[in-house]
Amino acid sequence: MKAPPNPTSDGFTTRPEILGTFGAVSTTHWLASAAGMAMLERGGNAFDAAAAAGFVLQIVEPHLNGPGGEVPIILKRPQDADPVVICGQGVYPMATSPEHLFSLGLKQMPGTGLLPMVVPGAFDAWMLLLRDYGTMRVADVLEMAIGYAENGFPVVPRISATILAAAEFFRSDWSTTAEVWLVDGNIPRPGRLFCTPAIAATYRRILAEAAAVGNDRIRQIEAARRAWYKGFVADAIDQFCRTAELRDSTGHRHKALMTGDDLARYQATVEPTVALDYHGVRVHKTGPWGQGPVFLQALALLQGFDLAGMDPLGDTFVHTVVEAMKLAFADREVFYGDPNAVEVPLERLLSPSHNDARRHLIGEYAARDMRPSDLPGAAQRMARVIAMAGTDVHVGPGGGEPTFAPLPPEWFEAQWGDTVHIEVADRWGNLISATPSGGWLQGSPVIPGLGFPLSTRGQICWLEAGHPSTLRPGMRPRTTLTPTLVTRDGEAWLGIGTPGGDQQDQWSLLTFLRILHHGMNLQQAIDAPLVTSRHVPQSFHPRPFEPGRLIVEGRYSESTISRLRARGHLVTVETPWSLGRVCAVARSGGMVRAGASARFMQGYAIGR
């Protein structure tokens, strides 16, 4: 068999691919990976391990996710015919509407503050996973997260960068956040221990209410869910939201629209995946309330190209994949939304005949326009989206996913905001892929008495009537969060994903294609240099659009970069290890496998 090409320009990978038979965990932080592996060692399954890792990530990467955030999950058990999605994406409060925002003089939903808050869906999703698919108790999966919150966790440089960027705003406007993150007025320094005792107290109170109902595992889980959505957590959120009026990214003070009734009404859901057959495997994603079908639409277009015959680090491969992604993202912008509220023509968009007809749009040169599928209303809708992109004012802390400030030289140079990710495979054949996010410490003010803020995912909306992603009370915002699970011959084969907002499906797709078509192992494919197309209106405030812009890691060869420019891409060369934090696990040959990106020196894969 032909040896796979070296995935890096200097001919080595950062780490070995993890191989074992017992289980494997890959996450964006070494402590979360260790927590997940510890749960497997205690006899838990992949779903218990993912929940434990997810709660730890809330504590150790608070700038990227938190207890008040959301999570989409895709999982597969060997006894089930198909994977399923657990949707932990919270919904808009019932009082939120375009008309209300217009009455405030707004053209877009703000990126931070009280207005863009949505119901925190992550807790219910993790509890649903634990109840129906796990084996452990609530106390088991919360134990390590509580320990880090009480006793301290090491501050990574990007936490410091996030707080540095927003410190003055916290002091002047969000006092509850300053109380948590500016202890004695100081910014936490990288490498020091930091505690978040209020979060630990919140989780301990939930555990006390769970224990009060007796020893039955299921009853305890249900008690924990009640405490969050109909008990003291919901009460604290309701009280704060009824009284607070705080400044946000518009520069003005606004009141919250969330109520306790919004939380009481919410439940995470179990849904079928959207799937596509591709070169002997079946790729599973969330529905169009997420951006996951973009990945599938790109694959449907790429079916007609000999990717295996292309150099995975060459300009032809990069150009072909990027142009397919541009077409898929154009459809996201005009067709995707919560299918509970709008009809999304996914069957048509994924059909072979549709993609056979559309494939010719991928030519030798980079497209500079957005070209959605030729379906009724698409062109007019796209014109309005482009006209609105990047038009609103932005002040204060970062708008969408995390924004960072320059750091002192002795600290790490932080860049590229993102979220977190989890992959787990166990010895019983279970596999799970999850992308927790939201509840960023810089997104909205801390809720007094709870110690954490709520997700501002509501900023991912348009206000114009008739658009699939228009703000609709009680509906899900169209999220960027997009885990991937791949089956082969009906069995779970691969779980893959990354933080990175609109970039997630770009980075995951490039990595997946190099595994499938070029024989790279997980770590080789993850370490291979990545690119980012900015040729799409960004999902986060203030929604910039940069036609033709392509960002590439500096490890691509000069010839590849020059040829991409010759094809019409507006190439920006980033630092060599700056794009993506891909995590992956797989099952093959009787073994579990895992890899994790070394970028930003946080992610880790563990297994045996």
XYZ file of C-alpha atoms in Angstrom:
608
model
C 0.000 0.000 0.000
C 1.269 3.457 -0.849
C 2.403 5.371 2.229
C 0.328 8.464 2.966
C 2.003 11.781 2.284
C 3.565 13.680 5.130
C 0.825 15.977 6.418
C 3.126 18.810 7.416
C 5.587 20.730 5.343
C 8.445 19.690 7.594
C 7.560 16.001 7.458
C 6.431 15.136 10.975
C 3.342 15.048 13.141
C 3.083 16.587 16.587
C 1.941 13.415 18.349
C 1.208 9.749 17.689
C -2.285 8.602 16.816
C -3.686 7.041 20.009
C -4.430 3.320 19.556
C -6.099 0.963 22.025
C -8.936 -1.435 22.673
C -10.513 -0.149 25.901
C -11.599 3.377 25.033
C -10.473 6.768 23.787
C -11.345 10.388 24.506
C -10.403 13.498 22.536
C -11.346 17.000 23.668
C -10.094 20.559 23.388
C -8.613 20.559 26.917
C -6.399 17.965 28.549
C -8.308 18.057 31.846
C -11.607 17.286 30.130
C -10.000 14.400 28.233
C -8.624 13.066 31.515
C -12.052 13.387 33.151
C -13.686 11.465 30.334
C -11.060 8.735 30.483
C -11.456 8.497 34.256
C -15.163 7.888 33.753
C -14.397 5.052 31.333
C -11.953 3.569 33.834
C -14.684 3.601 36.486
C -16.868 1.445 34.235
C -18.873 4.185 32.590
C -19.659 4.148 28.902
C -18.848 6.731 26.224
C -21.942 8.759 27.089
C -21.081 9.003 30.789
C -17.549 10.011 29.788
C -18.767 12.700 27.383
C -21.054 14.206 30.026
C -18.239 14.326 32.590
C -15.904 15.897 30.034
C -18.593 18.382 29.021
C -19.096 19.632 32.560
C -15.341 19.954 33.092
C -15.009 22.011 29.900
C -17.542 24.483 31.317
C -15.116 25.164 34.157
C -11.703 25.025 32.467
C -12.632 26.800 29.198
C -15.184 29.350 30.510
C -14.401 31.823 27.729
C -15.588 29.251 25.182
C -18.548 27.577 26.909
C -20.308 27.508 30.241
C -23.167 26.060 32.291
C -25.565 28.510 30.611
C -24.670 27.381 27.087
C -25.888 24.879 24.514
C -24.752 21.622 22.928
C -25.633 19.510 19.888
C -24.768 15.818 20.323
C -24.644 12.959 17.815
C -24.321 9.439 19.213
C -24.384 5.848 18.024
C -24.914 2.635 19.989
C -24.169 -0.728 18.351
C -27.693 -2.000 19.062
C -29.308 0.906 17.214
C -29.713 0.966 13.453
C -28.920 4.659 13.125
C -27.251 7.419 15.127
C -29.421 10.058 16.776
C -29.058 13.733 17.586
C -29.683 15.188 21.020
C -30.472 18.847 20.461
C -29.444 20.986 23.410
C -29.835 24.239 21.508
C -31.937 26.633 23.555
C -34.716 28.689 22.017
C -35.516 32.399 21.857
C -37.581 33.739 24.748
C -41.228 34.166 23.861
C -41.000 37.944 24.335
C -38.210 38.268 21.749
C -39.331 39.509 18.333
C -38.074 41.574 15.398
C -40.701 44.191 16.199
C -39.307 44.663 19.698
C -35.765 45.088 18.396
C -36.951 47.522 15.726
C -38.680 49.541 18.443
C -35.252 49.898 20.076
C -33.788 51.270 16.844
C -31.773 48.118 16.054
C -31.070 46.616 12.629
C -29.390 43.491 14.018
C -29.543 41.542 17.230
C -26.680 42.723 19.480
C -23.751 40.357 19.877
C -23.544 40.624 23.663
C -25.656 41.489 26.651
C -29.186 40.611 27.676
C -31.153 40.822 24.420
C -29.490 37.923 22.542
C -29.825 35.463 25.438
C -31.515 32.143 24.686
C -32.677 29.391 27.030
C -29.640 27.446 28.314
C -30.062 24.036 26.674
C -26.812 22.251 27.548
C -27.789 21.077 31.026
C -30.968 19.389 29.842
C -29.163 17.783 26.911
C -26.469 16.292 29.163
C -29.137 15.053 31.597
C -31.179 13.506 28.780
C -28.021 11.788 27.480
C -27.215 10.493 30.956
C -30.758 9.261 31.595
C -31.396 7.449 28.324
C -27.922 6.387 27.202
C -25.595 6.579 30.196
C -25.140 4.440 33.281
C -23.810 6.800 35.943
C -25.460 9.138 38.439
C -25.612 12.917 38.266
C -23.117 13.137 41.125
C -20.630 10.970 39.203
C -20.562 13.117 36.064
C -20.466 16.403 38.005
C -17.818 15.365 40.513
C -14.720 16.464 38.627
C -16.226 19.718 37.373
C -17.181 20.664 40.931
C -13.680 19.764 42.096
C -12.031 22.111 39.590
C -14.502 24.907 40.337
C -13.917 24.623 44.096
C -10.214 23.815 44.261
C -8.952 25.614 41.179
C -8.085 24.978 37.554
C -5.050 26.251 35.637
C -5.787 29.405 33.666
C -4.945 28.988 29.983
C -3.647 32.102 28.180
C -6.810 32.619 26.150
C -8.893 33.043 29.323
C -6.588 35.869 30.339
C -6.777 37.363 26.848
C -10.566 37.318 26.888
C -10.807 39.023 30.264
C -8.125 41.551 29.342
C -10.145 42.570 26.276
C -13.279 43.191 28.331
C -11.979 44.099 31.800
C -12.855 47.807 31.685
C -16.316 47.002 30.363
C -16.840 44.514 33.205
C -15.763 47.117 35.763
C -17.974 49.865 34.371
C -21.049 47.931 33.247
C -21.183 44.265 34.272
C -20.365 44.288 37.965
C -21.575 40.723 38.550
C -19.055 39.502 35.976
C -16.271 41.624 37.448
C -16.949 40.076 40.870
C -16.278 36.598 39.467
C -13.448 37.212 37.003
C -11.592 40.250 38.370
C -10.669 39.086 41.848
C -9.333 42.097 43.754
C -9.607 43.903 40.430
C -6.922 41.753 38.798
C -6.987 39.784 35.568
C -6.244 36.072 36.137
C -2.745 35.272 34.938
C -1.920 32.276 32.712
C -0.655 29.244 34.559
C -2.152 30.216 37.929
C -5.007 28.419 39.657
C -8.407 30.067 39.597
C -11.638 29.051 41.354
C -15.273 29.623 40.472
C -16.949 28.655 43.772
C -20.375 30.032 42.889
C -20.681 27.535 40.027
C -19.594 24.738 42.347
C -22.244 25.817 44.862
C -24.904 25.818 42.138
C -24.021 22.271 41.118
C -23.807 21.091 44.736
C -27.304 22.443 45.383
C -28.557 20.569 42.320
C -26.948 17.377 43.655
C -28.589 17.918 47.044
C -32.003 18.190 45.426
C -31.271 15.092 43.357
C -30.225 13.106 46.425
C -33.361 14.195 48.278
C -35.587 12.068 46.034
C -33.862 8.801 46.971
C -31.330 6.484 45.384
C -33.040 5.809 42.073
C -30.733 7.049 39.284
C -33.501 8.144 36.932
C -35.431 9.997 39.626
C -32.264 11.837 40.608
C -31.682 12.940 37.017
C -35.259 14.185 36.734
C -34.886 16.079 40.012
C -31.752 17.754 38.668
C -33.618 18.794 35.526
C -36.440 20.273 37.630
C -33.987 22.193 39.793
C -32.515 23.806 36.696
C -35.578 24.556 34.581
C -38.353 24.888 37.164
C -36.475 25.394 40.423
C -33.868 27.641 41.973
C -31.760 28.065 38.813
C -34.759 29.251 36.789
C -35.834 31.502 39.670
C -32.428 33.214 39.823
C -32.412 33.786 36.074
C -35.978 35.094 36.128
C -35.299 37.529 38.965
C -32.153 38.933 37.353
C -33.718 39.280 33.910
C -36.752 41.114 35.246
C -34.660 43.813 36.906
C -31.378 44.196 34.999
C -30.853 46.838 32.311
C -27.268 46.771 31.051
C -25.093 48.005 28.215
C -24.354 45.648 25.328
C -22.424 45.711 22.032
C -24.667 48.472 20.664
C -23.317 50.841 23.307
C -26.770 51.238 24.864
C -28.555 49.755 27.858
C -31.264 47.195 27.209
C -33.450 44.973 29.362
C -33.587 41.184 29.154
C -36.509 39.317 27.624
C -35.899 35.927 29.276
C -38.313 34.695 31.954
C -38.648 31.669 34.167
C -41.535 30.519 32.001
C -39.164 30.265 29.046
C -36.995 27.836 31.004
C -39.962 25.848 32.322
C -41.215 25.381 28.763
C -37.895 24.028 27.443
C -36.807 20.424 26.939
C -33.910 19.021 24.933
C -35.032 16.730 22.099
C -33.910 13.522 20.415
C -34.033 13.718 16.621
C -32.891 11.720 13.604
C -29.708 12.788 11.883
C -29.491 14.133 8.354
C -27.216 11.750 6.452
C -25.460 11.265 3.109
C -23.729 8.231 1.616
C -20.231 9.067 0.405
C -17.527 6.672 -0.888
C -18.568 3.692 1.214
C -19.432 5.532 4.425
C -22.508 7.342 5.702
C -21.990 10.816 7.157
C -24.423 12.008 9.835
C -25.078 15.623 10.856
C -27.704 17.651 12.709
C -30.715 19.113 10.958
C -30.724 22.577 9.341
C -31.205 24.318 12.689
C -27.424 23.861 12.641
C -24.973 24.347 9.816
C -24.256 20.581 9.646
C -25.957 19.957 6.279
C -23.379 22.329 4.725
C -20.847 19.514 5.208
C -23.195 17.092 3.432
C -23.939 19.493 0.584
C -20.213 19.955 -0.009
C -19.728 16.168 -0.083
C -22.594 15.796 -2.557
C -20.812 18.241 -4.877
C -17.408 16.619 -4.341
C -18.749 13.193 -5.354
C -17.903 14.129 -8.929
C -14.191 14.851 -8.347
C -11.203 12.514 -8.023
C -10.051 13.848 -4.679
C -7.961 10.744 -4.029
C -5.867 11.632 -7.055
C -5.150 15.141 -5.799
C -2.266 16.189 -3.568
C -3.967 16.807 -0.180
C -1.630 19.776 0.365
C -1.906 21.066 -3.201
C -3.790 23.965 -4.704
C -6.177 21.810 -6.765
C -7.431 19.955 -3.675
C -7.771 23.126 -1.588
C -9.442 25.057 -4.414
C -11.949 22.289 -5.195
C -13.005 21.794 -1.576
C -13.218 25.531 -0.870
C -15.361 26.195 -3.945
C -17.733 23.364 -2.968
C -18.001 24.845 0.510
C -18.810 28.275 -0.939
C -21.785 26.845 -2.804
C -22.969 24.951 0.265
C -22.647 28.017 2.500
C -24.623 30.090 0.005
C -27.512 27.682 0.477
C -27.127 27.859 4.257
C -27.603 31.609 4.104
C -30.913 31.491 2.248
C -32.491 28.132 3.151
C -31.460 26.995 6.650
C -33.511 27.582 9.771
C -35.391 25.741 12.504
C -37.479 23.106 10.668
C -40.069 23.421 13.432
C -40.836 26.847 11.979
C -39.816 26.781 8.312
C -39.635 24.276 5.495
C -36.038 23.594 4.425
C -35.645 21.838 1.023
C -32.874 19.497 2.221
C -34.025 16.516 0.165
C -33.681 18.613 -2.980
C -30.387 20.210 -1.901
C -28.796 16.811 -1.218
C -30.216 14.955 -4.232
C -27.744 13.556 -6.806
C -29.544 15.179 -9.735
C -29.441 18.614 -8.114
C -25.735 18.361 -7.348
C -24.895 16.907 -10.762
C -26.430 20.033 -12.284
C -24.758 22.386 -9.815
C -21.261 20.888 -9.885
C -20.253 22.772 -13.038
C -20.202 25.978 -10.993
C -16.902 24.786 -9.514
C -14.456 26.054 -12.119
C -10.749 26.789 -12.393
C -11.033 30.152 -10.673
C -12.307 31.332 -7.301
C -15.889 32.569 -7.165
C -16.375 36.112 -5.896
C -20.164 36.016 -5.598
C -22.592 34.014 -3.464
C -24.450 31.509 -5.651
C -27.302 29.731 -3.885
C -29.283 26.969 -5.525
C -31.753 28.208 -8.125
C -34.926 27.754 -6.100
C -37.765 30.273 -5.696
C -36.757 33.401 -3.802
C -33.138 32.393 -3.222
C -31.446 35.106 -5.284
C -33.548 37.903 -3.827
C -33.006 36.611 -0.293
C -29.251 36.426 -0.842
C -29.125 40.011 -2.086
C -30.802 41.188 1.120
C -28.450 39.096 3.293
C -25.374 40.625 1.629
C -26.813 44.106 1.977
C -27.336 43.620 5.723
C -23.992 41.942 6.507
C -21.668 43.962 8.706
C -23.868 47.068 8.885
C -24.432 47.410 12.624
C -22.344 49.240 15.230
C -20.113 47.248 17.542
C -18.633 48.402 20.852
C -17.626 46.796 24.121
C -16.511 43.173 24.481
C -16.430 40.780 21.565
C -19.638 40.227 19.692
C -20.014 36.632 18.714
C -17.599 33.907 19.481
C -14.714 34.971 21.676
C -12.669 38.050 20.842
C -9.175 38.448 22.285
C -6.907 41.378 23.087
C -3.135 41.482 22.533
C -1.252 40.018 25.477
C 1.988 41.000 27.163
C 5.005 39.399 25.422
C 5.540 36.857 28.170
C 2.027 35.547 27.603
C 0.739 33.567 24.654
C -0.409 35.440 21.529
C -4.064 34.430 21.402
C -6.058 34.495 18.175
C -9.139 33.024 16.466
C -12.163 32.717 18.707
C -13.908 29.371 18.927
C -15.717 26.997 21.278
C -14.995 23.443 22.567
C -15.417 19.873 21.361
C -15.689 16.280 22.673
C -15.248 12.868 21.043
C -15.460 9.530 22.885
C -15.402 5.867 21.777
C -15.644 2.961 24.220
C -14.984 -0.789 24.214
C -18.655 -1.611 23.693
C -18.888 0.099 20.327
C -20.516 3.331 21.499
C -19.359 6.597 19.930
C -20.344 10.197 20.612
C -19.499 13.558 19.058
C -20.511 16.828 20.758
C -19.772 20.539 20.381
C -20.666 22.443 23.563
C -20.657 26.232 23.349
C -22.315 29.401 24.575
C -22.491 30.941 28.009
C -19.149 32.643 27.348
C -17.931 34.700 30.281
C -17.665 37.722 27.944
C -21.023 37.195 26.214
C -23.518 38.268 28.853
C -23.412 39.255 32.535
C -23.078 36.654 35.278
C -26.389 35.715 36.922
C -26.122 36.579 40.640
C -26.181 33.544 42.883
C -25.364 31.130 40.047
C -21.893 32.274 39.007
C -22.329 31.979 35.245
C -23.856 33.904 32.304
C -26.316 32.695 29.668
C -25.758 31.963 26.004
C -25.999 34.820 23.508
C -26.583 32.449 20.588
C -29.645 34.544 19.748
C -27.401 36.927 17.813
C -27.459 34.388 14.954
C -30.613 35.662 13.346
C -31.931 38.068 10.778
C -34.749 40.450 11.590
C -36.210 40.652 8.115
C -39.606 38.970 7.760
C -39.749 35.820 5.673
C -36.155 34.637 5.972
C -35.684 31.056 7.278
C -33.286 32.376 9.945
C -35.514 35.280 10.958
C -35.939 35.602 14.726
C -39.044 33.695 15.810
C -40.155 33.510 19.464
C -39.759 30.020 20.935
C -37.697 28.739 17.996
C -34.022 27.748 17.772
C -31.480 30.113 16.261
C -29.612 28.571 13.334
C -26.418 27.589 15.097
C -22.907 27.041 13.747
C -22.290 24.097 16.100
C -21.784 20.969 14.035
C -20.444 17.636 15.328
C -19.966 14.823 12.796
C -20.468 11.068 13.162
C -19.643 8.656 10.336
C -20.824 5.054 10.074
C -19.423 2.260 7.924
C -21.463 -0.900 7.304
C -23.915 0.268 9.962
C -21.294 0.594 12.712
C -19.855 3.741 14.231
C -16.554 4.405 12.457
C -15.527 8.023 13.024
C -16.441 10.993 15.173
C -14.886 14.323 14.258
C -15.354 17.999 14.973
C -13.753 21.263 15.948
C -14.506 24.614 17.498
C -14.538 27.606 15.188
C -17.973 29.025 14.330
C -18.436 29.235 10.562
C -15.081 27.508 10.097
C -16.111 24.277 11.833
C -17.370 22.387 8.812
C -14.483 23.692 6.715
C -11.804 22.347 9.043
C -13.645 19.096 9.800
C -14.294 18.484 6.097
C -10.655 18.927 5.068
C -9.560 16.579 7.853
C -12.216 13.975 7.010
C -11.335 13.962 3.306
C -7.643 13.434 4.058
C -8.512 10.462 6.280
C -10.883 8.883 3.773
C -9.162 9.620 0.462
C -5.476 9.926 1.327
C -4.925 7.259 3.959
C -3.796 9.604 6.704
C -4.310 8.454 10.264
C -6.289 10.705 12.581
C -3.323 12.622 13.968
C -1.691 13.091 10.566
C -4.899 14.490 9.103
C -5.450 16.780 12.096
C -1.883 18.110 11.958
C -2.034 18.783 8.220
C -2.278 22.523 7.426
C -5.763 24.002 7.144
C -7.481 26.859 5.361
C -10.460 29.104 6.093
C -12.705 30.707 3.496
C -14.243 33.984 4.649
C -16.449 34.001 1.567
C -19.694 33.882 3.562
C -21.509 36.408 5.755
C -20.272 35.466 9.204
C -22.859 34.180 11.638
C -21.762 36.389 14.505
C -22.217 40.088 15.124
C -21.411 42.297 13.266
C -21.731 39.717 10.421
C -18.775 40.697 8.159
C -18.565 39.384 4.572
C -15.213 39.149 2.738
C -15.765 37.859 -0.817
C -12.944 35.710 -2.134
C -10.804 35.903 0.984
C -8.940 32.681 1.805
C -6.798 32.307 4.919
C -4.133 29.591 4.844
C -1.734 28.311 7.461
C 1.876 29.213 6.714
C 2.940 25.576 6.390
C 1.561 25.361 2.861
C 4.288 25.509 0.241
C 5.004 28.733 -1.602
C 3.979 27.061 -4.853
C 0.575 26.049 -3.432
C -0.030 29.568 -2.118
C 1.028 31.233 -5.379
C -1.179 28.899 -7.423
C -4.156 29.629 -5.178
C -3.590 33.318 -5.794
C -3.348 32.667 -9.518
C -6.767 30.985 -9.298
C -8.195 34.249 -7.946
C -8.254 33.545 -4.208
C -7.420 36.568 -2.040
C -4.942 34.672 0.100
C -3.844 35.750 3.555
C -1.063 33.623 5.073
C -1.621 33.029 8.784
C 0.897 31.751 11.325
C 1.807 28.073 10.845
C -0.400 26.521 13.567
C -3.339 28.910 13.827
C -6.467 27.310 12.303
C -8.736 24.789 13.952
C -8.708 22.585 17.030
C -9.939 19.365 15.442
C -10.667 16.342 17.659
C -11.386 12.843 16.346
C -11.975 9.277 17.502
C -12.528 6.190 15.382
C -13.165 2.458 15.581
C -11.508 0.106 13.104
C -9.573 -3.151 13.048
C -10.811 -4.068 16.520
C -9.240 -0.931 17.968
C -10.237 2.512 19.123
C -8.225 5.408 17.708
C -7.954 9.061 18.644
C -6.189 12.288 17.744
C -6.347 15.924 18.835
C -4.958 19.157 17.492
C -1.845 20.566 19.135
C -2.870 24.071 18.059
C -3.018 26.425 21.069
C -1.495 23.679 23.242
C -4.735 22.596 24.950
C -6.397 19.695 23.131
C -5.478 16.139 24.013
C -6.411 12.607 23.057
C -6.211 9.844 25.662
C -6.867 6.132 25.304
C -5.723 2.624 26.037
